[in-house]
Coordinates of C-alpha atoms and ligand atoms in Angstrom, one line a residue:
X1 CA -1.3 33.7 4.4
X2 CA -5.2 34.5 4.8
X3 CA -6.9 34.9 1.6
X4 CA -9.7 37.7 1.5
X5 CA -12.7 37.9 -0.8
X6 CA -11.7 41.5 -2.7
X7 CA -15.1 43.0 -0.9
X8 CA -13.8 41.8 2.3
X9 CA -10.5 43.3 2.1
X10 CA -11.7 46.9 0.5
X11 CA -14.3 47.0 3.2
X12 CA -10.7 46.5 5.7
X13 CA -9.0 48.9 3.6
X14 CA -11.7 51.5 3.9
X15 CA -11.7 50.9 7.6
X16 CA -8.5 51.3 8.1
X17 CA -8.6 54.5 6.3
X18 CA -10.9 56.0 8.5
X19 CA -9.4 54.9 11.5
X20 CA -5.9 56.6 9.9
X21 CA -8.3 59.5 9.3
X22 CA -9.8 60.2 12.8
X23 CA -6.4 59.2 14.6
X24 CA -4.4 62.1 12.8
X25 CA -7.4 64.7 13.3
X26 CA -7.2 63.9 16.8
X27 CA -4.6 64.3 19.6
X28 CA -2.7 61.2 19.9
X29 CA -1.5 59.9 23.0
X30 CA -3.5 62.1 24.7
X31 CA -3.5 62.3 28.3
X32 CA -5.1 64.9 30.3
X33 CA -2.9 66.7 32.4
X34 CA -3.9 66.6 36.5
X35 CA -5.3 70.1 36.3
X36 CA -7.2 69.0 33.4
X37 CA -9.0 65.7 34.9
X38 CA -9.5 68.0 37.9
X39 CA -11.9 70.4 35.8
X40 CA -13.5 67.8 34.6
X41 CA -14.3 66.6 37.8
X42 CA -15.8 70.2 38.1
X43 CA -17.2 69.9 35.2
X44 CA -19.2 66.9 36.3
X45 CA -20.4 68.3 39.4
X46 CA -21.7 71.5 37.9
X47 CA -24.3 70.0 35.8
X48 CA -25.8 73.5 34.7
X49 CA -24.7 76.2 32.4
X50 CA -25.6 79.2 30.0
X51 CA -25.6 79.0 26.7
X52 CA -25.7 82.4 25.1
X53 CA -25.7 82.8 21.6
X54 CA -25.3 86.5 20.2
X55 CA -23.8 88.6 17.5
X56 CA -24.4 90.4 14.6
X57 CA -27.3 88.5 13.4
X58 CA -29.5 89.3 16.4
X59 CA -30.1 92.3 14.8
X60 CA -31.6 90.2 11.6
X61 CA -34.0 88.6 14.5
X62 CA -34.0 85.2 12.6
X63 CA -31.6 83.1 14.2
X64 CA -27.4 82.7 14.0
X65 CA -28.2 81.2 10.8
X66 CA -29.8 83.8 8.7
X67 CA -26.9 84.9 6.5
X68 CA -27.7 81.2 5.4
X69 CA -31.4 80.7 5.6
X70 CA -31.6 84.0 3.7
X71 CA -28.7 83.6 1.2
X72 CA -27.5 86.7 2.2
X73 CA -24.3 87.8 0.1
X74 CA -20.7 88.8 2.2
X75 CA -21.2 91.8 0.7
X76 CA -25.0 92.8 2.0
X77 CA -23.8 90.9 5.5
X78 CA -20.8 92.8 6.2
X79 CA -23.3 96.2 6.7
X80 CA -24.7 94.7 10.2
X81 CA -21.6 95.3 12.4
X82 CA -22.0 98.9 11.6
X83 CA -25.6 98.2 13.4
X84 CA -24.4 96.5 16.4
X85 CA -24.6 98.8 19.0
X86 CA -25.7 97.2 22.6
X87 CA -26.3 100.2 24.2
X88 CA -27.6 98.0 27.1
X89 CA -25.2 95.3 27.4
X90 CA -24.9 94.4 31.0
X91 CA -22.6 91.4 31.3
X92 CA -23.0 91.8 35.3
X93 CA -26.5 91.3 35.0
X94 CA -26.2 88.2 32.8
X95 CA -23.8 86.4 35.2
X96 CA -26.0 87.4 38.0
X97 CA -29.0 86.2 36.1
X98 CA -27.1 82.9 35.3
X99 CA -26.0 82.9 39.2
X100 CA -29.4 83.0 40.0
X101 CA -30.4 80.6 37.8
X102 CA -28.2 77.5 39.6
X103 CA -26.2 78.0 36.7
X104 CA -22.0 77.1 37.2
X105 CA -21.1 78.2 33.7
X106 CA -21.1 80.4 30.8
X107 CA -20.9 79.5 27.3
X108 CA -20.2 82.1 24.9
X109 CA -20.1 82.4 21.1
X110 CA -16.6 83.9 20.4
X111 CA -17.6 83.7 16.3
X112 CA -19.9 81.6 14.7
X113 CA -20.1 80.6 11.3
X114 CA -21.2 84.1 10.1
X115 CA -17.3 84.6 11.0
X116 CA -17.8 87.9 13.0
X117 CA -15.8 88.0 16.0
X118 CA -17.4 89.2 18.9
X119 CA -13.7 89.7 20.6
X120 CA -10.8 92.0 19.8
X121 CA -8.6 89.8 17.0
X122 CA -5.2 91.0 15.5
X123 CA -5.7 88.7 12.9
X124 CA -8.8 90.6 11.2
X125 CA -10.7 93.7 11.3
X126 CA -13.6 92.1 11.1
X127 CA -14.5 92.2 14.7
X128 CA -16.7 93.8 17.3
X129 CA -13.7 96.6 18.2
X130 CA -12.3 97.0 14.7
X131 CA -16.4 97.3 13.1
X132 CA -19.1 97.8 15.3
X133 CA -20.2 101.3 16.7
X134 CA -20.1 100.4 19.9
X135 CA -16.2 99.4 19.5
X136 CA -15.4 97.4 23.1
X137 CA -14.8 93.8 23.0
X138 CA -17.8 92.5 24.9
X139 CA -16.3 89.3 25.7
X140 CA -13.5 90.8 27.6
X141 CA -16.1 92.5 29.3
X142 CA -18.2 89.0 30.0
X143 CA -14.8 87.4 31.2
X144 CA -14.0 90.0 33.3
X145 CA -17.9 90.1 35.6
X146 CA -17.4 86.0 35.2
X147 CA -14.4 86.0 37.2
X148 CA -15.0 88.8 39.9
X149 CA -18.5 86.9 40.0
X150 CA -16.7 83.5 40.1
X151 CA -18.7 81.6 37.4
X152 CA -16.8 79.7 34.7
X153 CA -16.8 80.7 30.9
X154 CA -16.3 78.5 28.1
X155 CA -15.7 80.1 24.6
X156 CA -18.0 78.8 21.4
X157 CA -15.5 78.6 18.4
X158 CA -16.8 77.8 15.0
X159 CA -14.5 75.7 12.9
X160 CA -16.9 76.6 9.8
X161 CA -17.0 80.3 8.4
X162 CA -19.7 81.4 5.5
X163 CA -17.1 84.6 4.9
X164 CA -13.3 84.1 5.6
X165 CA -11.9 83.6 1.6
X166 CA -9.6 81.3 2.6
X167 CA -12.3 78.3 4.0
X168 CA -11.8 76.8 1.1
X169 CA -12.8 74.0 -0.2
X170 CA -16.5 75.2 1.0
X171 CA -18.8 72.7 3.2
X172 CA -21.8 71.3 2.6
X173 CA -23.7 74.7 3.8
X174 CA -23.8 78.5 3.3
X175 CA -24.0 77.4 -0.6
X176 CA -26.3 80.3 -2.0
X177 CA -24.1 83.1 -0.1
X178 CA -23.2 85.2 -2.9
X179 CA -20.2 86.7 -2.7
X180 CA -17.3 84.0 -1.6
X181 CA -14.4 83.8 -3.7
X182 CA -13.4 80.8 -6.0
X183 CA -10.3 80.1 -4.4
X184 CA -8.7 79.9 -1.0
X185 CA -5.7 78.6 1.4
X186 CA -7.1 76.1 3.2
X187 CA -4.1 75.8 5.5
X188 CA -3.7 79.7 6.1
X189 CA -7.2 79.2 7.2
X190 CA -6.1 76.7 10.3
X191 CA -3.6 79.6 10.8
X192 CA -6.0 82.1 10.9
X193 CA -7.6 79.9 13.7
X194 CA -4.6 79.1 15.7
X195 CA -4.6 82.8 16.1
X196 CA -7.5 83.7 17.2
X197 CA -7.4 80.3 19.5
X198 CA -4.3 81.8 21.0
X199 CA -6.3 85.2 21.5
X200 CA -8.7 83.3 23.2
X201 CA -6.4 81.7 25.7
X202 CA -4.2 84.2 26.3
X203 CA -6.2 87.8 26.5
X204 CA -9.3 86.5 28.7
X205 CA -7.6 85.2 31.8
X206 CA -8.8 82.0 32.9
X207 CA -11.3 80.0 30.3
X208 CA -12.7 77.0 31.2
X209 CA -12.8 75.2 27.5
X210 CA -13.8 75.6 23.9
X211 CA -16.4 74.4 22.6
X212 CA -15.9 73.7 18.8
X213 CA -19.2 73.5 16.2
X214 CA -19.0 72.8 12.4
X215 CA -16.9 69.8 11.5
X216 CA -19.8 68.3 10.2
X217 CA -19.6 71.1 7.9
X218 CA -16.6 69.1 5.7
X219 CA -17.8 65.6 6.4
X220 CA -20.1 64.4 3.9
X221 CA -23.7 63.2 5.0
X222 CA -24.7 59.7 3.2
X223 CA -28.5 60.8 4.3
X224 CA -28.5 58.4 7.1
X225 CA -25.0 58.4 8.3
X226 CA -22.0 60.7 8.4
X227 CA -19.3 59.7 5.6
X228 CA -15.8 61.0 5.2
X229 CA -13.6 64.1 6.0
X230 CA -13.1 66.2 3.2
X231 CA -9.9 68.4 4.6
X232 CA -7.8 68.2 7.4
X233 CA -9.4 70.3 10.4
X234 CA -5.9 69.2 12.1
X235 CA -6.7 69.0 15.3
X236 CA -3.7 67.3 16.0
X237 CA -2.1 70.8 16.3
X238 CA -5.1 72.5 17.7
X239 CA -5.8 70.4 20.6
X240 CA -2.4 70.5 21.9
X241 CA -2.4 74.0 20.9
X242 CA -5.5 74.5 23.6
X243 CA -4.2 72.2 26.0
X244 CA -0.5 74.3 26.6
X245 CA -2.3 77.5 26.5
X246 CA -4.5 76.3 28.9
X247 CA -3.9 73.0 30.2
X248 CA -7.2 72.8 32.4
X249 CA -9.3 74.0 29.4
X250 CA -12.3 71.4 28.6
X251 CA -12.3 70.9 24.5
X252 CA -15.6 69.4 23.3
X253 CA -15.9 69.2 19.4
X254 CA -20.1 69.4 18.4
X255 CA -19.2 66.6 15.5
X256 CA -22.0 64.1 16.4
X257 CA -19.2 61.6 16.6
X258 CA -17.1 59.0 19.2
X259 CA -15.1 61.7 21.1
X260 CA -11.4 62.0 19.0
X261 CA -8.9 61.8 21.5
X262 CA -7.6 65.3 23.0
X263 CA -11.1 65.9 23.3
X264 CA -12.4 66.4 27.2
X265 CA -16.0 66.0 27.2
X266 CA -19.1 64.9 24.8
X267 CA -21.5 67.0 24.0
X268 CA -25.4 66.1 22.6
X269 CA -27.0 68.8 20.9
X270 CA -30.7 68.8 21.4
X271 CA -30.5 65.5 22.4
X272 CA -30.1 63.2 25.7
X273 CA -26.8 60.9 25.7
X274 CA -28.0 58.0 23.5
X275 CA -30.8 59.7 21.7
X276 CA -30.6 60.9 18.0
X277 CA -34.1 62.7 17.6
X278 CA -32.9 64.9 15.4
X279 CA -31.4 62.0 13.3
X280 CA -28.4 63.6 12.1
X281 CA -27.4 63.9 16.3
X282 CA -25.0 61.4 18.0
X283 CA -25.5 57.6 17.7
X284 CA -25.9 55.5 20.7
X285 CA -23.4 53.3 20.0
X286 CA -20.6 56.7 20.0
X287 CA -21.5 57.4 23.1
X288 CA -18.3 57.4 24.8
X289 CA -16.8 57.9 28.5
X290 CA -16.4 61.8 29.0
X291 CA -18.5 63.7 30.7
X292 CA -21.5 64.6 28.8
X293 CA -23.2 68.0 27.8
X294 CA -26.3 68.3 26.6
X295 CA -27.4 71.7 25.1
X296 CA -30.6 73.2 24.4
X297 CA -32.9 76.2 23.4
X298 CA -35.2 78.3 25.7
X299 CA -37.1 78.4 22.8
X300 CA -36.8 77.0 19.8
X301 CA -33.9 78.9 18.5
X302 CA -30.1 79.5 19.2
X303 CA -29.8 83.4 18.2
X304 CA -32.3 85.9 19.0
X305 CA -35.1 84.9 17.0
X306 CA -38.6 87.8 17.3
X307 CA -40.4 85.7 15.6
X308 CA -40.4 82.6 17.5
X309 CA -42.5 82.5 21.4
X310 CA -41.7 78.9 21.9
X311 CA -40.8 79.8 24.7
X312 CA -40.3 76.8 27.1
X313 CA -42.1 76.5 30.4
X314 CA -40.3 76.8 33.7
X315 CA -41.7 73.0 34.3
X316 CA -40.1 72.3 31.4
X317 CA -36.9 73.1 31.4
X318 CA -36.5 71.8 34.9
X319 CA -37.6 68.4 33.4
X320 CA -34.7 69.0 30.7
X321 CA -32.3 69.8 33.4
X322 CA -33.4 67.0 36.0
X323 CA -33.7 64.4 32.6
X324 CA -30.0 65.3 31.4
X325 CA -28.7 64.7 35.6
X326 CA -30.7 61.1 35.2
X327 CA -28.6 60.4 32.2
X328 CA -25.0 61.6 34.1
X329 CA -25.0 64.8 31.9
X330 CA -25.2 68.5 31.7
X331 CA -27.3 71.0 30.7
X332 CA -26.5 73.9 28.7
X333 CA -29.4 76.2 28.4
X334 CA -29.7 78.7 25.7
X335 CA -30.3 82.3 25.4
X336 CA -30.5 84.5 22.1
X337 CA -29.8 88.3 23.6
X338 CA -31.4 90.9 21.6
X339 CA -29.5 93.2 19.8
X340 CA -29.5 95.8 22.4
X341 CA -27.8 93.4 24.9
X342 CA -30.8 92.5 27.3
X343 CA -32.1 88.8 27.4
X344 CA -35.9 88.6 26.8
X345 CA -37.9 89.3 30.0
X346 CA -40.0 85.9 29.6
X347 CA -37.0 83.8 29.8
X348 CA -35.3 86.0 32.5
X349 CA -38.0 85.2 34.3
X350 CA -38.4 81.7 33.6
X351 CA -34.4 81.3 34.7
X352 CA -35.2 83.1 37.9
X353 CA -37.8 80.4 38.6
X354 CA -35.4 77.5 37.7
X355 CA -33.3 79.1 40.1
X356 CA -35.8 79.0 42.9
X357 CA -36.5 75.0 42.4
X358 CA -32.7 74.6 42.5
X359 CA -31.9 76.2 45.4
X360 CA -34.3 74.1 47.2
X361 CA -33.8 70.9 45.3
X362 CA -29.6 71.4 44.1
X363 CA -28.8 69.0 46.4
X364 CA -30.2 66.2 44.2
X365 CA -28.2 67.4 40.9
X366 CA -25.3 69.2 41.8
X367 CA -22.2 66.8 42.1
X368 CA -24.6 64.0 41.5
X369 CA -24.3 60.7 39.1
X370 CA -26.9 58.8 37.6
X371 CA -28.7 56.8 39.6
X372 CA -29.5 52.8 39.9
X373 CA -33.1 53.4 38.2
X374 CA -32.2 53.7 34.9
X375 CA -34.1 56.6 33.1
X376 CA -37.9 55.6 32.3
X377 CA -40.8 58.2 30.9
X378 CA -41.8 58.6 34.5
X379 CA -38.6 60.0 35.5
X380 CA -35.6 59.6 36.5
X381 CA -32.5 59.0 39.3
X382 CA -29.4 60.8 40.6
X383 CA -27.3 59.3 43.4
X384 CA -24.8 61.2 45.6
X385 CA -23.3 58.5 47.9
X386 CA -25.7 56.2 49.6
X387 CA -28.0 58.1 48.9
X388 CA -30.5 58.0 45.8
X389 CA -32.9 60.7 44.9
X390 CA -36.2 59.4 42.5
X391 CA -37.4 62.0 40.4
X392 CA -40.6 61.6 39.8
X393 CA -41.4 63.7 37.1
X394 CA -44.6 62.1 35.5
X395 CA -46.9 59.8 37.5
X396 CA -50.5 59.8 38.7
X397 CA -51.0 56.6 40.2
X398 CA -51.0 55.9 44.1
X399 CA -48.4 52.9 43.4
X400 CA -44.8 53.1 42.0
X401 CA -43.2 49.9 41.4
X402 CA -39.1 50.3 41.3
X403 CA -38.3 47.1 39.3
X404 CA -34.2 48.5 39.6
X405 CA -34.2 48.0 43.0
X406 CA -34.3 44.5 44.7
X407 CA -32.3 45.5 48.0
X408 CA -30.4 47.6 50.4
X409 CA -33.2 50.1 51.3
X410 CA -32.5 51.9 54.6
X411 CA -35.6 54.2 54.4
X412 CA -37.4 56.2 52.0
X413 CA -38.7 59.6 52.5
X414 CA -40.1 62.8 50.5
X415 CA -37.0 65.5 50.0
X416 CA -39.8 68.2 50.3
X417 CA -40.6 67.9 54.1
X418 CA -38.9 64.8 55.2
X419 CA -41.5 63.0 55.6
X420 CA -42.2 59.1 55.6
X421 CA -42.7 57.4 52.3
X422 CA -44.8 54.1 52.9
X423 CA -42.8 51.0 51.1
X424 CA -42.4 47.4 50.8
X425 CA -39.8 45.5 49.0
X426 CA -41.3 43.0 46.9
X427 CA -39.7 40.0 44.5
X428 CA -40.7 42.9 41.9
X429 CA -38.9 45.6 43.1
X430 CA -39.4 48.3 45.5
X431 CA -42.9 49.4 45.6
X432 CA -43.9 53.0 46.8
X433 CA -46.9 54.5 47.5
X434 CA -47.4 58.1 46.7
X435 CA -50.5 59.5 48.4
X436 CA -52.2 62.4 45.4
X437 CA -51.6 65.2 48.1
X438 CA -47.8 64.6 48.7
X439 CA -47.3 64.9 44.7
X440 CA -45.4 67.7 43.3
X441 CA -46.6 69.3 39.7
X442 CA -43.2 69.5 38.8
X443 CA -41.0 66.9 40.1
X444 CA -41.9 64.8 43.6
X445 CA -38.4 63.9 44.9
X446 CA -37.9 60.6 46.8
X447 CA -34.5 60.2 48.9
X448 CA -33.6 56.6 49.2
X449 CA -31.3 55.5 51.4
X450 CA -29.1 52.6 51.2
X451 CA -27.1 50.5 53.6
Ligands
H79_1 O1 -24.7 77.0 17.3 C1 -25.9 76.3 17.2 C2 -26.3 76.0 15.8 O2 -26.1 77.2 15.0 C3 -25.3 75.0 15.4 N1 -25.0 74.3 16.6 C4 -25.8 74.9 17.7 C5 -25.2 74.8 19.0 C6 -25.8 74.1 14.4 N2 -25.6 74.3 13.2 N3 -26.2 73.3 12.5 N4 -26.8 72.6 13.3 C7 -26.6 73.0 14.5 C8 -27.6 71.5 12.8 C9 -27.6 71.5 11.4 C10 -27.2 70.4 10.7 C11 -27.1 70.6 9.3 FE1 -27.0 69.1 8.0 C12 -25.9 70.7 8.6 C13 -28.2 70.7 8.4 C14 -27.6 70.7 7.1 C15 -26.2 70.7 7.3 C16 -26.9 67.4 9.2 C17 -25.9 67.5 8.2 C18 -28.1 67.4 8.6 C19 -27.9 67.4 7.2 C20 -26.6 67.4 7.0

C-alpha cells in the first residue's frame, strides 16, 4: 500500500470531491443526439447573433441589475410590471434589423435574475401576461416573426432569482434587497424551474438552446478563483430535461467554468476564448472543445441603460466580430430595448452598417474556422477550405511578415477587388506588401490560397 503525507491525501480527497461534485451537476454519459451535433454544426457556421436584453428594469434605465445596484426591496420592485407597457414593440422589426445586421440568431432574456418573466408561465403570476398593462407574452410574439423570418432564437434563463421565496439558501448577490423571506424550499425551487423550462420548450415551437446565467451565484469566489458549490443546481435532471424536450436545443451554462457535460457549447462573456480581462471570466486552461460564444455589449451595458453613450463604433464592433471568427468563436451582440420596445436609433444604425460590411465580406466569417495565423494585435485569420482569409485589422507598415506560414501558397490577392497582392516566401515566413492606398480603415482582407 502507498503511504500519503496527510496534506497529500486531503488535497486527493478534496479533489475527488469536486470532481464527484461537478460530475453529478452535470449530465453524465452525455452524448449529443444526431440532430443535436447537427445544430451545432449550425451553430458554428453562424458565427453572429443578437443578444437582447429587456424587461422590467428598462424602465429603471440603469441596467438588468438595478433591483441590485439600488437595493431595491421585492416589495418597491414588484410596482414596475404595472409600468411595462411597450406600446411600440415591433418584434418584426427587430428580427429584420438583426437580418440586416448578418445576424443568424436571437438570444432572448426569458427572466433574469430580477425573476420577472417576460413569457406567459402557469407556474406564477408574476409574468408579462398575468402583470403588465400591456398583458401579451412578447416572447411568443418574438418566436413567432423569428420563425416566419427564419432566424434562430435561443432563450436566456437565469438560474439565480433576487425574488422567488423559495431560492433559498441566497447567493453571494442581491444581499441588500429588502424584502426576501428567511426561509425557503430549495428543491421546490428546481421545480419551479423545470416548469417554466418545460414552458419554454413546449409553447414556443422550435428554440434553438438555452442559455443559462447565475451559477456563479452559489459558488463561492476565493478572490482569485471560483471555490465550491453551495447547493445542488441539478443539472443532471435539467439537461436531460432540455435535451427530450428538445433534443437539437444548444445548452450553454455562463459559469466561467470547463463545460459540465450535457452542456453544447462554451460561452465567454466579455471576453475572447482564452482571455479573462475581467478576471472573474473563464480561465485559459477551461477552455474546452465546444463551440464557442462570445458575448458582448453595444455599449457598455446589458439592459437599457440612458445614462450610458458608450456606444461602440461600427469599426468596432466589426473588429469584435472579425476577432471572435479568428479565435473559432461567435459573437453575440447586445441590445438593451427601451421600455417602449424600440432599440436605440444609434445602435440600429450602427447594426445596419455591420450589416453592410458583412454582406460584402460574409464570405470570410460565415461557416469559417480559425485560421493558420494564430490571432496577433494586428489581426487575425479565418480559413474556409484551402482558402485563408488575413484580416488585417491594425497595420500601417508597407511590409507584413506572416511568420505562421512557411509554405503552400498558391496566390495571394486583396478580397476587395481581386487584385494582386505582391509576395515572397521567405525562411521567415510569408512576407506581403501592402501598398497605403490598397488599405482598408476597417479591415484589409487578404485571400490566401493554398495548394
Ligand atoms: O445578463 C448579463 C449580466 O446581467 C450577467 N451576465 C450577462 C450576460 C452577469 N451578471 N453578473 N455578471 C454578469 C458579472 C458579475 C459577476 C459578479 Fe461577482 C458576481 C460580481 C459579483 C458577483 C464574480 C463573482 C465577481 C465577484 C464574484
Amino acid at each position: 500500500m502507498i503511504h500519503y503525507k496527510r496534506s497529500v491525501m486531503n488535497r486527493m480527497l478534496i479533489a475527488i470531491a469536486l470532481f464527484a461534485t461537478f460530475c453529478l451537476q452535470a449530465q453524465p454519459g452525455y452524448q449529443p443526439s444526431a440532430e443535436n451535433q447537427e445544430a451545432r454544426e449550425w451553430f458554428r457556421d453562424a458565427r453572429f447573433g443578437l443578444f437582447i436584453h429587456w424587461g422590467v428594469y428598462s424602465i429603471l434605465g440603469d441596467g438588468e441589475w438595478v433591483m441590485n445596484n439600488q437595493n431595491i426591496s421585492v416589495q418597491n420592485y414588484e410596482k414596475l410590471p404595472g409600468f411595462f407597457n411597450p406600446v411600440a414593440y415591433d418584434p418584426e422589426m427587430w428580427v429584420k434589423m438583426a437580418k440586416d445586421a448578418g445576424m443568424k440568431y436571437i438570444t432572448i432574456t426569458s427572466r433574469h435574475h430580477d425573476g420577472f418573466s417576460m413569457f406567459d408561465s402557469d407556474v406564477t403570476e408574476y409574468d408579462i401576461v398575468d402583470r403588465t398593462p400591456y398583458g401579451k407574452d412578447v416572447l411568443k410574439m418574438l418566436a413567432d416573426a423569428c420563425h416566419r423570418e427564419g432566424i434562430k432564437l435561443f432563450f436566456y434563463y437565469s438560474l439565480l432569482d433576487w425574488r422567488h421565496p423559495d431560492y433559498f439558501p441566497r447567493g453571494r448577490t442581491g444581499k441588500g434587497i429588502k424584502g426576501r423571506p428567511a426561509t425557503g424550499n430549495w428543491d421546490d425551487y428546481i421545480v419551479f424551474m423545470k416548469y417554466q423550462l418545460t414552458e419554454l420548450l413546449t409553447n414556443y415551437g422550435d428554440i434553438a438552446g438555452i442559455w443559462l446565467d447565475g451559477h456563479w451565484d452559489q459558488v463561492k469566489w476565493d478572490g482569485d478563483k471560483w471555490g465550491d458549490v453551495q447547493v445542488d443546481w441539478q443539472y443532471d435532471e435539467l439537461y436531460p430535461l432540455i435535451h427530450q424536450l428538445q433534443p437539437g436545443a444548444l445548452i450553454g451554462n455562463n459559469h466561467h467554468l470547463r463545460p459540465f457535460e450535457g452542456e453544447d457549447f462554451q460561452m465567454f462573456e466579455r471576453d475572447l476564448p482564452g482571455e479573462n480581462t475581467t478576471g472573474w471570466g473563464t480561465a485559459s486552461s477551461d477552455v474546452g472543445d465546444l463551440p464557442f460564444e462570445m458575448c458582448e455589449t453595444i455599449n457598455g451595458s446589458w439592459g437599457f441603460s440612458l445614462q450610458d453613450d458608450s456606444h461602440k463604433s461600427p469599426k468596432k464592433l466589426i473588429h469584435a466580430l472579425v476577432r471572435a471568427a479568428g479565435h473559432n468563436s461567435n459573437l453575440l451582440l447586445n441590445v438593451g430595448p427601451m421600455p417602449d420596445g424600440r432599440i436605440q436609433p444609434e445602435h440600429v444604425e450602427s447594426l445596419a452598417e455591420v450589416g453592410r460590411w458583412m454582406r460584402k465580406n460574409g464570405e470570410t466569417i460565415y461557416g469559417t474556422h480559425q485560421g493558420p495565423v494564430a490571432p496577433r494585435d494586428w489581426g487575425v485569420s479565418t480559413q474556409n477550405g484551402n482558402r485563408v482569409f488575413l484580416h488585417v485589422l491594425d497595420w500601417h507598415e508597407a511590409g507584413l511578415l506572416i511568420q505562421d506560414i512557411m509554405e503552400g501558397v498558391t496566390s495571394v490577392r486583396f478580397f476587395a477587388d481581386g487584385g494582386p497582392v505582391e509576395y515572397k516566401q521567405t525562411k521567415l515566413g510569408l512576407l506581403l506588401t501592402l501598398p497605403g492606398d490598397k488599405m482598408d480603415e476597417v479591415d484589409t482582407i487578404i485571400e490566401i490560397f493554398f495548394k
